[in-house]
Coordinates of N, CA and C in Angstrom, one line a residue:
M1 N 64.6 34.2 6.8 CA 64.4 33.7 5.4 C 63.0 33.3 5.2
V2 N 62.4 33.8 4.2 CA 61.0 33.4 3.9 C 61.0 32.0 3.2
I3 N 60.1 31.1 3.7 CA 60.0 29.8 3.1 C 58.7 29.7 2.4
P4 N 58.7 29.4 1.1 CA 57.4 29.3 0.4 C 56.7 28.0 0.7
P5 N 55.4 28.0 0.6 CA 54.6 26.7 0.8 C 54.9 25.7 -0.3
P6 N 54.6 24.5 -0.1 CA 54.7 23.5 -1.2 C 53.9 23.9 -2.4
L7 N 54.4 23.6 -3.6 CA 53.7 23.9 -4.8 C 52.5 23.0 -5.0
K8 N 51.3 23.6 -5.2 CA 50.2 22.8 -5.4 C 49.6 23.0 -6.9
N9 N 49.8 24.2 -7.4 CA 49.3 24.5 -8.7 C 47.9 24.1 -8.9
D10 N 47.0 24.4 -7.9 CA 45.6 24.0 -7.9 C 44.8 25.2 -7.5
C11 N 44.0 25.7 -8.5 CA 43.2 26.9 -8.2 C 42.1 26.7 -7.2
F12 N 41.8 25.4 -6.9 CA 40.8 25.1 -5.9 C 41.3 24.9 -4.6
A13 N 42.6 25.0 -4.4 CA 43.2 24.7 -3.1 C 42.8 25.8 -2.1
L14 N 42.6 25.3 -0.9 CA 42.1 26.2 0.2 C 43.3 26.6 1.1
P15 N 43.2 27.7 1.8 CA 44.3 28.1 2.7 C 44.6 27.0 3.8
P16 N 45.7 26.9 4.4 CA 46.0 25.9 5.4 C 45.0 26.0 6.5
G17 N 44.5 24.8 7.0 CA 43.6 24.8 8.1 C 42.1 24.9 7.6
V18 N 41.9 25.1 6.3 CA 40.5 25.2 5.8 C 40.3 24.0 4.9
N19 N 39.2 23.4 5.1 CA 38.9 22.2 4.3 C 37.5 22.3 3.6
W20 N 37.4 21.6 2.5 CA 36.2 21.5 1.8 C 35.1 20.8 2.6
T21 N 33.9 21.2 2.6 CA 32.8 20.4 3.2 C 32.1 19.6 2.1
P22 N 32.1 18.3 2.3 CA 31.4 17.4 1.3 C 30.0 17.9 1.1
V23 N 29.5 17.7 -0.1 CA 28.1 18.2 -0.5 C 27.1 17.6 0.4
D24 N 27.1 16.3 0.7 CA 26.1 15.7 1.5 C 26.1 16.3 2.9
D25 N 27.3 16.6 3.5 CA 27.4 17.2 4.8 C 26.9 18.6 4.8
A26 N 27.2 19.3 3.7 CA 26.7 20.7 3.6 C 25.1 20.7 3.5
L27 N 24.6 19.7 2.8 CA 23.1 19.7 2.7 C 22.5 19.3 4.0
T28 N 23.1 18.4 4.8 CA 22.6 18.0 6.1 C 22.6 19.2 7.0
Q29 N 23.7 20.0 7.0 CA 23.8 21.1 7.9 C 22.7 22.2 7.5
L30 N 22.5 22.3 6.2 CA 21.6 23.3 5.7 C 20.1 22.9 6.1
K31 N 19.8 21.6 6.0 CA 18.5 21.1 6.3 C 18.2 21.3 7.8
S32 N 19.3 21.0 8.6 CA 19.1 21.1 10.1 C 18.9 22.5 10.5
A33 N 19.3 23.5 9.7 CA 19.2 24.9 10.1 C 17.9 25.5 9.6
L34 N 17.2 24.8 8.7 CA 16.0 25.3 8.1 C 14.9 25.3 9.1
R35 N 13.9 26.2 9.0 CA 12.7 26.1 9.7 C 11.6 26.5 8.8
C36 N 10.4 25.8 9.1 CA 9.3 26.0 8.2 C 8.7 27.4 8.4
V37 N 8.4 28.1 7.3 CA 7.8 29.4 7.4 C 6.4 29.5 7.0
V38 N 5.8 28.3 6.7 CA 4.4 28.3 6.3 C 3.6 27.5 7.4
S39 N 2.3 27.8 7.5 CA 1.4 27.1 8.4 C 0.9 25.9 7.8
T40 N 0.1 25.1 8.5 CA -0.5 23.9 8.0 C -2.0 24.0 7.8
E41 N -2.5 23.1 7.0 CA -4.0 23.1 6.8 C -4.4 21.6 6.6
T42 N -5.7 21.4 6.9 CA -6.2 20.0 6.7 C -6.8 20.0 5.3
V43 N -6.4 19.1 4.5 CA -6.7 19.0 3.1 C -7.4 17.7 2.7
D44 N -8.5 17.7 2.0 CA -9.1 16.5 1.4 C -8.1 15.8 0.5
I45 N -8.1 14.5 0.5 CA -7.1 13.8 -0.3 C -7.2 14.0 -1.8
S46 N -8.4 14.4 -2.2 CA -8.6 14.7 -3.6 C -7.9 16.0 -4.0
E47 N -7.5 16.8 -3.0 CA -6.8 18.1 -3.3 C -5.4 18.1 -2.8
A48 N -4.9 17.0 -2.4 CA -3.6 17.0 -1.7 C -2.4 16.6 -2.5
R49 N -2.6 16.3 -3.8 CA -1.5 15.8 -4.6 C -0.4 16.9 -4.7
D50 N 0.9 16.5 -4.5 CA 2.0 17.4 -4.6 C 2.2 18.3 -3.4
L51 N 1.3 18.2 -2.4 CA 1.5 18.9 -1.1 C 2.5 18.1 -0.3
F52 N 3.0 18.7 0.9 CA 3.9 18.0 1.7 C 3.2 17.7 3.1
V53 N 3.4 16.5 3.6 CA 2.8 16.1 4.8 C 3.3 16.8 6.0
A54 N 2.4 17.4 6.9 CA 2.9 18.2 8.0 C 3.1 17.3 9.3
Q55 N 2.5 16.2 9.3 CA 2.7 15.3 10.5 C 2.5 13.8 10.0
D56 N 3.2 12.9 10.7 CA 3.0 11.5 10.3 C 1.5 11.1 10.3
V57 N 1.1 10.3 9.4 CA -0.2 9.8 9.3 C -0.3 8.3 9.6
I58 N -1.1 8.0 10.6 CA -1.2 6.6 11.1 C -2.5 6.0 10.6
A59 N -2.3 4.7 10.2 CA -3.4 4.0 9.6 C -4.4 3.7 10.7
P60 N -5.7 4.1 10.6 CA -6.7 3.8 11.6 C -7.3 2.4 11.5
R61 N -7.0 1.7 10.3 CA -7.5 0.3 10.1 C -6.6 -0.4 9.2
A62 N -6.8 -1.7 9.1 CA -6.0 -2.5 8.2 C -6.4 -2.4 6.8
S63 N -5.5 -2.8 5.9 CA -5.8 -2.8 4.5 C -5.2 -4.1 3.9
P64 N -6.0 -5.0 3.3 CA -7.4 -4.9 3.3 C -8.0 -5.1 4.7
P65 N -9.2 -4.6 5.0 CA -9.8 -4.7 6.3 C -10.2 -6.1 6.6
K66 N -10.6 -6.9 5.6 CA -11.0 -8.3 5.8 C -10.3 -9.1 4.8
A67 N -10.2 -10.4 5.1 CA -9.6 -11.4 4.1 C -10.5 -11.4 2.9
N68 N -9.9 -11.4 1.7 CA -10.7 -11.3 0.5 C -10.1 -12.1 -0.6
S69 N -10.9 -12.2 -1.7 CA -10.4 -13.0 -2.9 C -9.5 -12.1 -3.7
A70 N -8.4 -12.7 -4.2 CA -7.5 -12.0 -5.1 C -7.9 -12.2 -6.6
V71 N -8.8 -13.1 -6.8 CA -9.2 -13.4 -8.2 C -10.7 -13.7 -8.3
D72 N -11.2 -13.8 -9.6 CA -12.5 -14.3 -9.8 C -12.5 -15.8 -9.8
G73 N -13.3 -16.4 -9.1 CA -13.3 -17.9 -9.0 C -14.4 -18.4 -8.1
Y74 N -14.0 -19.5 -7.5 CA -14.9 -20.2 -6.6 C -14.3 -20.5 -5.2
G75 N -14.9 -20.1 -4.2 CA -14.3 -20.2 -2.8 C -14.9 -21.4 -2.1
F76 N -14.0 -22.0 -1.3 CA -14.4 -23.2 -0.5 C -13.4 -23.4 0.6
A77 N -13.6 -24.4 1.4 CA -12.7 -24.8 2.5 C -11.5 -25.5 1.9
G78 N -10.3 -25.0 2.1 CA -9.1 -25.5 1.4 C -8.8 -26.9 1.7
S79 N -9.2 -27.5 2.8 CA -9.0 -28.9 3.2 C -9.6 -29.8 2.2
L80 N -10.6 -29.4 1.4 CA -11.3 -30.2 0.5 C -10.5 -30.5 -0.8
A81 N -9.4 -29.7 -1.0 CA -8.7 -29.9 -2.3 C -7.2 -30.1 -2.0
S82 N -6.9 -30.6 -0.8 CA -5.5 -30.8 -0.4 C -4.8 -32.0 -1.1
A83 N -5.6 -32.9 -1.7 CA -5.0 -34.1 -2.3 C -5.1 -34.0 -3.8
E84 N -4.3 -34.8 -4.5 CA -4.5 -34.9 -6.0 C -5.8 -35.6 -6.4
G85 N -6.2 -35.2 -7.6 CA -7.5 -35.8 -8.1 C -8.5 -34.8 -8.3
V86 N -9.7 -35.3 -8.9 CA -10.8 -34.4 -9.2 C -11.6 -34.1 -8.0
V87 N -11.9 -32.8 -7.8 CA -12.7 -32.3 -6.7 C -14.0 -31.8 -7.2
R88 N -15.1 -32.3 -6.6 CA -16.4 -32.0 -7.0 C -17.1 -31.4 -5.8
L89 N -17.6 -30.2 -6.0 CA -18.3 -29.5 -4.9 C -19.6 -28.9 -5.3
A90 N -20.6 -29.0 -4.5 CA -21.9 -28.4 -4.8 C -21.8 -26.9 -4.8
L91 N -22.5 -26.3 -5.8 CA -22.5 -24.9 -5.9 C -23.5 -24.1 -5.0
H92 N -23.0 -23.3 -4.2 CA -23.8 -22.4 -3.4 C -24.7 -21.6 -4.3
P93 N -26.0 -21.3 -3.9 CA -26.9 -20.6 -4.8 C -26.6 -19.1 -5.0
E94 N -25.8 -18.5 -4.0 CA -25.6 -17.1 -4.1 C -24.1 -16.9 -4.5
R95 N -23.7 -15.6 -4.5 CA -22.3 -15.3 -4.9 C -21.8 -14.1 -4.0
A96 N -20.5 -14.0 -3.9 CA -19.9 -12.9 -3.1 C -19.2 -12.0 -4.0
A97 N -19.4 -10.7 -3.9 CA -18.8 -9.7 -4.7 C -18.2 -8.6 -3.9
A98 N -17.3 -7.8 -4.4 CA -16.7 -6.7 -3.7 C -17.7 -5.7 -3.2
G99 N -17.8 -5.4 -2.0 CA -18.8 -4.5 -1.4 C -20.1 -5.2 -1.2
V100 N -20.3 -6.4 -1.6 CA -21.5 -7.1 -1.4 C -21.2 -8.5 -0.8
P101 N -20.9 -8.5 0.5 CA -20.5 -9.8 1.1 C -21.6 -10.8 1.2
L102 N -21.3 -12.0 1.2 CA -22.3 -13.1 1.3 C -22.7 -13.1 2.8
Q103 N -24.0 -13.2 3.0 CA -24.6 -13.1 4.3 C -24.6 -14.5 5.0
S104 N -24.7 -15.5 4.2 CA -24.8 -16.9 4.7 C -23.4 -17.6 4.7
A105 N -23.3 -18.6 5.5 CA -22.1 -19.4 5.5 C -22.1 -20.4 4.3
V106 N -20.9 -20.8 3.9 CA -20.7 -21.8 2.9 C -20.4 -23.1 3.6
A107 N -21.3 -24.1 3.4 CA -21.3 -25.3 4.1 C -20.1 -26.2 3.6
E108 N -19.7 -27.1 4.4 CA -18.7 -28.1 4.1 C -19.2 -28.9 2.8
G109 N -18.3 -29.0 1.8 CA -18.7 -29.6 0.6 C -19.2 -28.7 -0.5
Q110 N -19.4 -27.4 -0.1 CA -19.9 -26.4 -1.1 C -18.8 -25.5 -1.6
A111 N -19.0 -24.9 -2.7 CA -18.2 -23.8 -3.3 C -19.1 -22.7 -3.6
V112 N -18.6 -21.5 -3.5 CA -19.4 -20.3 -3.8 C -18.7 -19.5 -4.9
R113 N -19.5 -18.9 -5.8 CA -19.0 -18.0 -6.8 C -18.5 -16.8 -6.1
I114 N -17.2 -16.4 -6.3 CA -16.7 -15.2 -5.6 C -15.9 -14.4 -6.6
L115 N -16.0 -13.0 -6.5 CA -15.3 -12.1 -7.4 C -14.2 -11.4 -6.7
T116 N -13.3 -10.9 -7.5 CA -12.1 -10.2 -7.0 C -12.4 -9.1 -6.0
G117 N -11.8 -9.2 -4.8 CA -12.0 -8.2 -3.8 C -13.1 -8.5 -2.9
A118 N -13.9 -9.5 -3.1 CA -15.0 -9.9 -2.2 C -14.5 -10.5 -0.9
Q119 N -15.1 -10.1 0.2 CA -14.7 -10.6 1.5 C -15.0 -12.1 1.5
L120 N -14.1 -12.9 2.1 CA -14.2 -14.3 2.1 C -15.4 -14.7 3.1
P121 N -16.4 -15.4 2.6 CA -17.5 -15.8 3.4 C -17.1 -16.8 4.5
E122 N -17.9 -16.9 5.5 CA -17.7 -17.9 6.5 C -17.6 -19.3 5.9
G123 N -16.6 -20.1 6.2 CA -16.5 -21.4 5.6 C -15.5 -21.4 4.4
V124 N -15.0 -20.3 4.0 CA -14.2 -20.2 2.8 C -12.8 -19.6 3.2
D125 N -11.7 -20.3 2.8 CA -10.4 -19.8 3.0 C -9.5 -20.0 1.8
T126 N -10.1 -20.5 0.7 CA -9.3 -20.8 -0.5 C -10.2 -20.5 -1.7
V127 N -9.5 -20.1 -2.8 CA -10.3 -19.8 -4.0 C -9.6 -20.4 -5.2
V128 N -10.3 -21.1 -6.0 CA -9.8 -21.7 -7.3 C -10.2 -20.8 -8.4
L129 N -9.2 -20.5 -9.3 CA -9.5 -19.6 -10.5 C -10.6 -20.2 -11.3
Q130 N -11.4 -19.2 -11.8 CA -12.6 -19.7 -12.6 C -12.1 -20.3 -13.9
E131 N -10.9 -20.0 -14.4 CA -10.4 -20.7 -15.6 C -10.0 -22.1 -15.4
D132 N -9.9 -22.5 -14.1 CA -9.6 -23.9 -13.8 C -10.8 -24.8 -13.4
V133 N -11.9 -24.2 -13.6 CA -13.2 -24.9 -13.1 C -14.1 -25.2 -14.3
A134 N -14.8 -26.3 -14.2 CA -15.9 -26.6 -15.0 C -17.2 -26.6 -14.2
T135 N -18.3 -26.1 -14.7 CA -19.5 -26.1 -13.9 C -20.7 -26.2 -14.8
D136 N -21.7 -26.9 -14.2 CA -23.0 -27.0 -14.9 C -24.1 -26.2 -14.2
G137 N -23.7 -25.3 -13.3 CA -24.6 -24.5 -12.5 C -25.1 -25.2 -11.3
Q138 N -24.8 -26.5 -11.1 CA -25.2 -27.2 -9.9 C -24.0 -27.6 -9.1
E139 N -22.9 -27.9 -9.7 CA -21.6 -28.2 -9.0 C -20.4 -27.6 -9.8
V140 N -19.3 -27.5 -9.1 CA -18.1 -27.1 -9.7 C -17.1 -28.3 -9.6
V141 N -16.3 -28.4 -10.7 CA -15.3 -29.5 -10.8 C -14.0 -29.0 -11.2
F142 N -12.9 -29.4 -10.5 CA -11.6 -29.0 -10.8 C -10.6 -30.0 -10.3
H143 N -9.3 -29.9 -10.7 CA -8.3 -30.8 -10.3 C -7.5 -30.2 -9.1
G144 N -7.3 -31.1 -8.1 CA -6.5 -30.8 -7.0 C -5.1 -31.3 -7.2
P145 N -4.1 -31.0 -6.4 CA -4.3 -30.3 -5.1 C -4.2 -28.8 -5.3
L146 N -4.8 -28.1 -4.3 CA -4.7 -26.7 -4.3 C -4.4 -26.3 -2.8
K147 N -3.4 -25.5 -2.6 CA -2.9 -25.1 -1.3 C -3.9 -24.3 -0.6
A148 N -4.2 -24.6 0.7 CA -5.1 -23.8 1.5 C -4.7 -22.4 1.5
G149 N -5.6 -21.5 1.3 CA -5.3 -20.0 1.3 C -5.0 -19.5 -0.1
A150 N -4.9 -20.4 -1.1 CA -4.6 -20.0 -2.4 C -5.5 -18.9 -3.0
N151 N -4.9 -17.9 -3.7 CA -5.7 -16.9 -4.4 C -6.5 -16.0 -3.4
T152 N -6.0 -15.8 -2.2 CA -6.7 -15.0 -1.3 C -5.7 -14.0 -0.7
R153 N -6.2 -12.9 -0.1 CA -5.4 -11.9 0.6 C -5.9 -11.8 2.0
K154 N -4.9 -11.9 3.0 CA -5.2 -11.8 4.4 C -5.5 -10.4 4.8
A155 N -6.3 -10.2 5.8 CA -6.6 -8.9 6.4 C -5.3 -8.3 6.9
G156 N -5.0 -7.1 6.6 CA -3.8 -6.4 7.0 C -2.6 -6.8 6.2
E157 N -2.8 -7.5 5.0 CA -1.6 -7.9 4.2 C -0.8 -6.7 3.7
D158 N -1.5 -5.6 3.4 CA -0.8 -4.4 2.9 C -0.4 -3.5 4.1
V159 N -1.4 -3.2 5.0 CA -1.1 -2.3 6.1 C -1.9 -2.8 7.3
N160 N -1.2 -2.7 8.4 CA -1.8 -3.0 9.7 C -2.3 -1.7 10.5
P161 N -3.3 -1.8 11.3 CA -3.6 -0.6 12.1 C -2.4 -0.1 12.9
A162 N -2.3 1.2 13.0 CA -1.2 1.9 13.7 C 0.1 2.0 12.9
D163 N 0.1 1.4 11.7 CA 1.3 1.6 10.8 C 1.4 3.1 10.4
V164 N 2.6 3.6 10.2 CA 2.8 4.9 9.7 C 2.7 4.8 8.1
V165 N 1.7 5.4 7.5 CA 1.5 5.3 6.1 C 2.1 6.5 5.3
L166 N 2.2 7.6 6.0 CA 2.7 8.8 5.4 C 3.6 9.5 6.4
T167 N 4.8 10.0 6.0 CA 5.7 10.6 7.0 C 5.8 12.1 6.8
T168 N 6.1 12.8 7.9 CA 6.3 14.2 7.9 C 7.3 14.7 6.8
G169 N 6.9 15.6 6.0 CA 7.8 16.1 4.9 C 7.7 15.4 3.6
Q170 N 6.9 14.3 3.6 CA 6.8 13.5 2.4 C 5.9 14.3 1.4
R171 N 6.4 14.3 0.1 CA 5.6 14.9 -1.0 C 4.6 13.9 -1.4
L172 N 3.3 14.3 -1.5 CA 2.2 13.3 -1.8 C 2.1 13.1 -3.3
R173 N 2.2 11.8 -3.7 CA 1.9 11.4 -5.0 C 0.6 10.7 -5.1
A174 N 0.2 10.3 -6.3 CA -1.1 9.6 -6.4 C -1.1 8.3 -5.7
T175 N 0.0 7.6 -5.7 CA 0.1 6.3 -5.0 C -0.1 6.5 -3.5
D176 N 0.5 7.6 -3.0 CA 0.4 7.8 -1.5 C -1.1 8.1 -1.1
L177 N -1.8 8.8 -2.0 CA -3.1 9.2 -1.7 C -4.0 7.9 -1.8
S178 N -3.7 7.0 -2.7 CA -4.5 5.8 -2.9 C -4.3 4.9 -1.6
L179 N -3.0 4.9 -1.1 CA -2.7 4.2 0.1 C -3.5 4.7 1.3
A180 N -3.6 6.0 1.4 CA -4.3 6.7 2.5 C -5.8 6.4 2.4
A181 N -6.3 6.4 1.2 CA -7.7 6.1 1.0 C -8.1 4.7 1.4
S182 N -7.1 3.8 1.1 CA -7.4 2.3 1.3 C -7.5 2.0 2.8
V183 N -7.0 2.9 3.7 CA -7.1 2.6 5.1 C -8.1 3.6 5.8
G184 N -8.9 4.2 4.9 CA -10.0 5.1 5.4 C -9.7 6.5 5.8
I185 N -8.6 7.0 5.3 CA -8.2 8.4 5.5 C -8.7 9.3 4.4
S186 N -9.5 10.3 4.8 CA -10.0 11.2 3.8 C -9.4 12.6 3.8
Q187 N -8.7 12.9 4.9 CA -8.1 14.2 5.0 C -6.7 14.1 5.6
I188 N -5.8 15.0 5.1 CA -4.4 14.9 5.6 C -3.9 16.3 6.0
E189 N -3.2 16.4 7.1 CA -2.6 17.7 7.5 C -1.4 18.0 6.7
C190 N -1.4 19.1 5.9 CA -0.3 19.4 5.0 C 0.2 20.8 5.2
F191 N 1.4 21.1 4.8 CA 1.9 22.4 4.8 C 1.2 23.2 3.7
R192 N 0.9 24.4 3.9 CA 0.3 25.3 2.9 C 1.3 25.5 1.8
R193 N 0.8 25.8 0.6 CA 1.7 26.1 -0.5 C 2.4 27.4 -0.3
L194 N 3.7 27.5 -0.7 CA 4.4 28.7 -0.6 C 3.8 29.7 -1.6
R195 N 3.7 31.0 -1.2 CA 3.3 32.0 -2.1 C 4.5 32.9 -2.5
I196 N 4.8 32.9 -3.7 CA 6.0 33.6 -4.2 C 5.7 34.8 -5.1
G197 N 6.3 35.9 -4.8 CA 6.1 37.1 -5.7 C 7.4 37.4 -6.4
V198 N 7.3 37.8 -7.7 CA 8.4 38.2 -8.5 C 8.3 39.7 -8.8
L199 N 9.3 40.5 -8.5 CA 9.4 41.9 -8.8 C 10.4 42.1 -9.9
S200 N 10.0 42.5 -11.0 CA 10.9 42.7 -12.1 C 11.3 44.2 -12.2
T201 N 12.6 44.5 -12.2 CA 13.0 45.9 -12.2 C 14.0 46.1 -13.4

């Protein structure tokens, strides 16, 4: 006697012993079986947008490379403003700017004009916002307390040397290229673009 199978009434049903493969599993299997058919090339970061990274990229240096100011303001030793009350500091005659570090040290009891991105001079570990300061060109005056290290960025706060900043297979966006530039990388090993031909018949 022939015995019929249970009624499923499902046009997507598979024969006994055959199962559906979940999409994620199918994609994983597909990716594991793929092999790259293009070679690699070294590309300047100005030309690398939308290319794919061919090998992990390691940061050769920290970002930022040196402790610097996060704001425009006045830099000084943070211990001078740790208590409540008015703080008066003599104004250093020079200033520190991004790319133009101050060559001299800032003495105890002094503050120096410092711009965003400027390397913290010797003797400075804290910055007060320029909006919070009154000055007559000879001294700066502001209200404490201000936490030591305020309004500054530490060396390596974003990236440390030897960190992996770009990974193999990663598609390069503008933000990725900015990150690479910030740690001194000017060229990236990328997969060459695929060349596709279309024959219309």
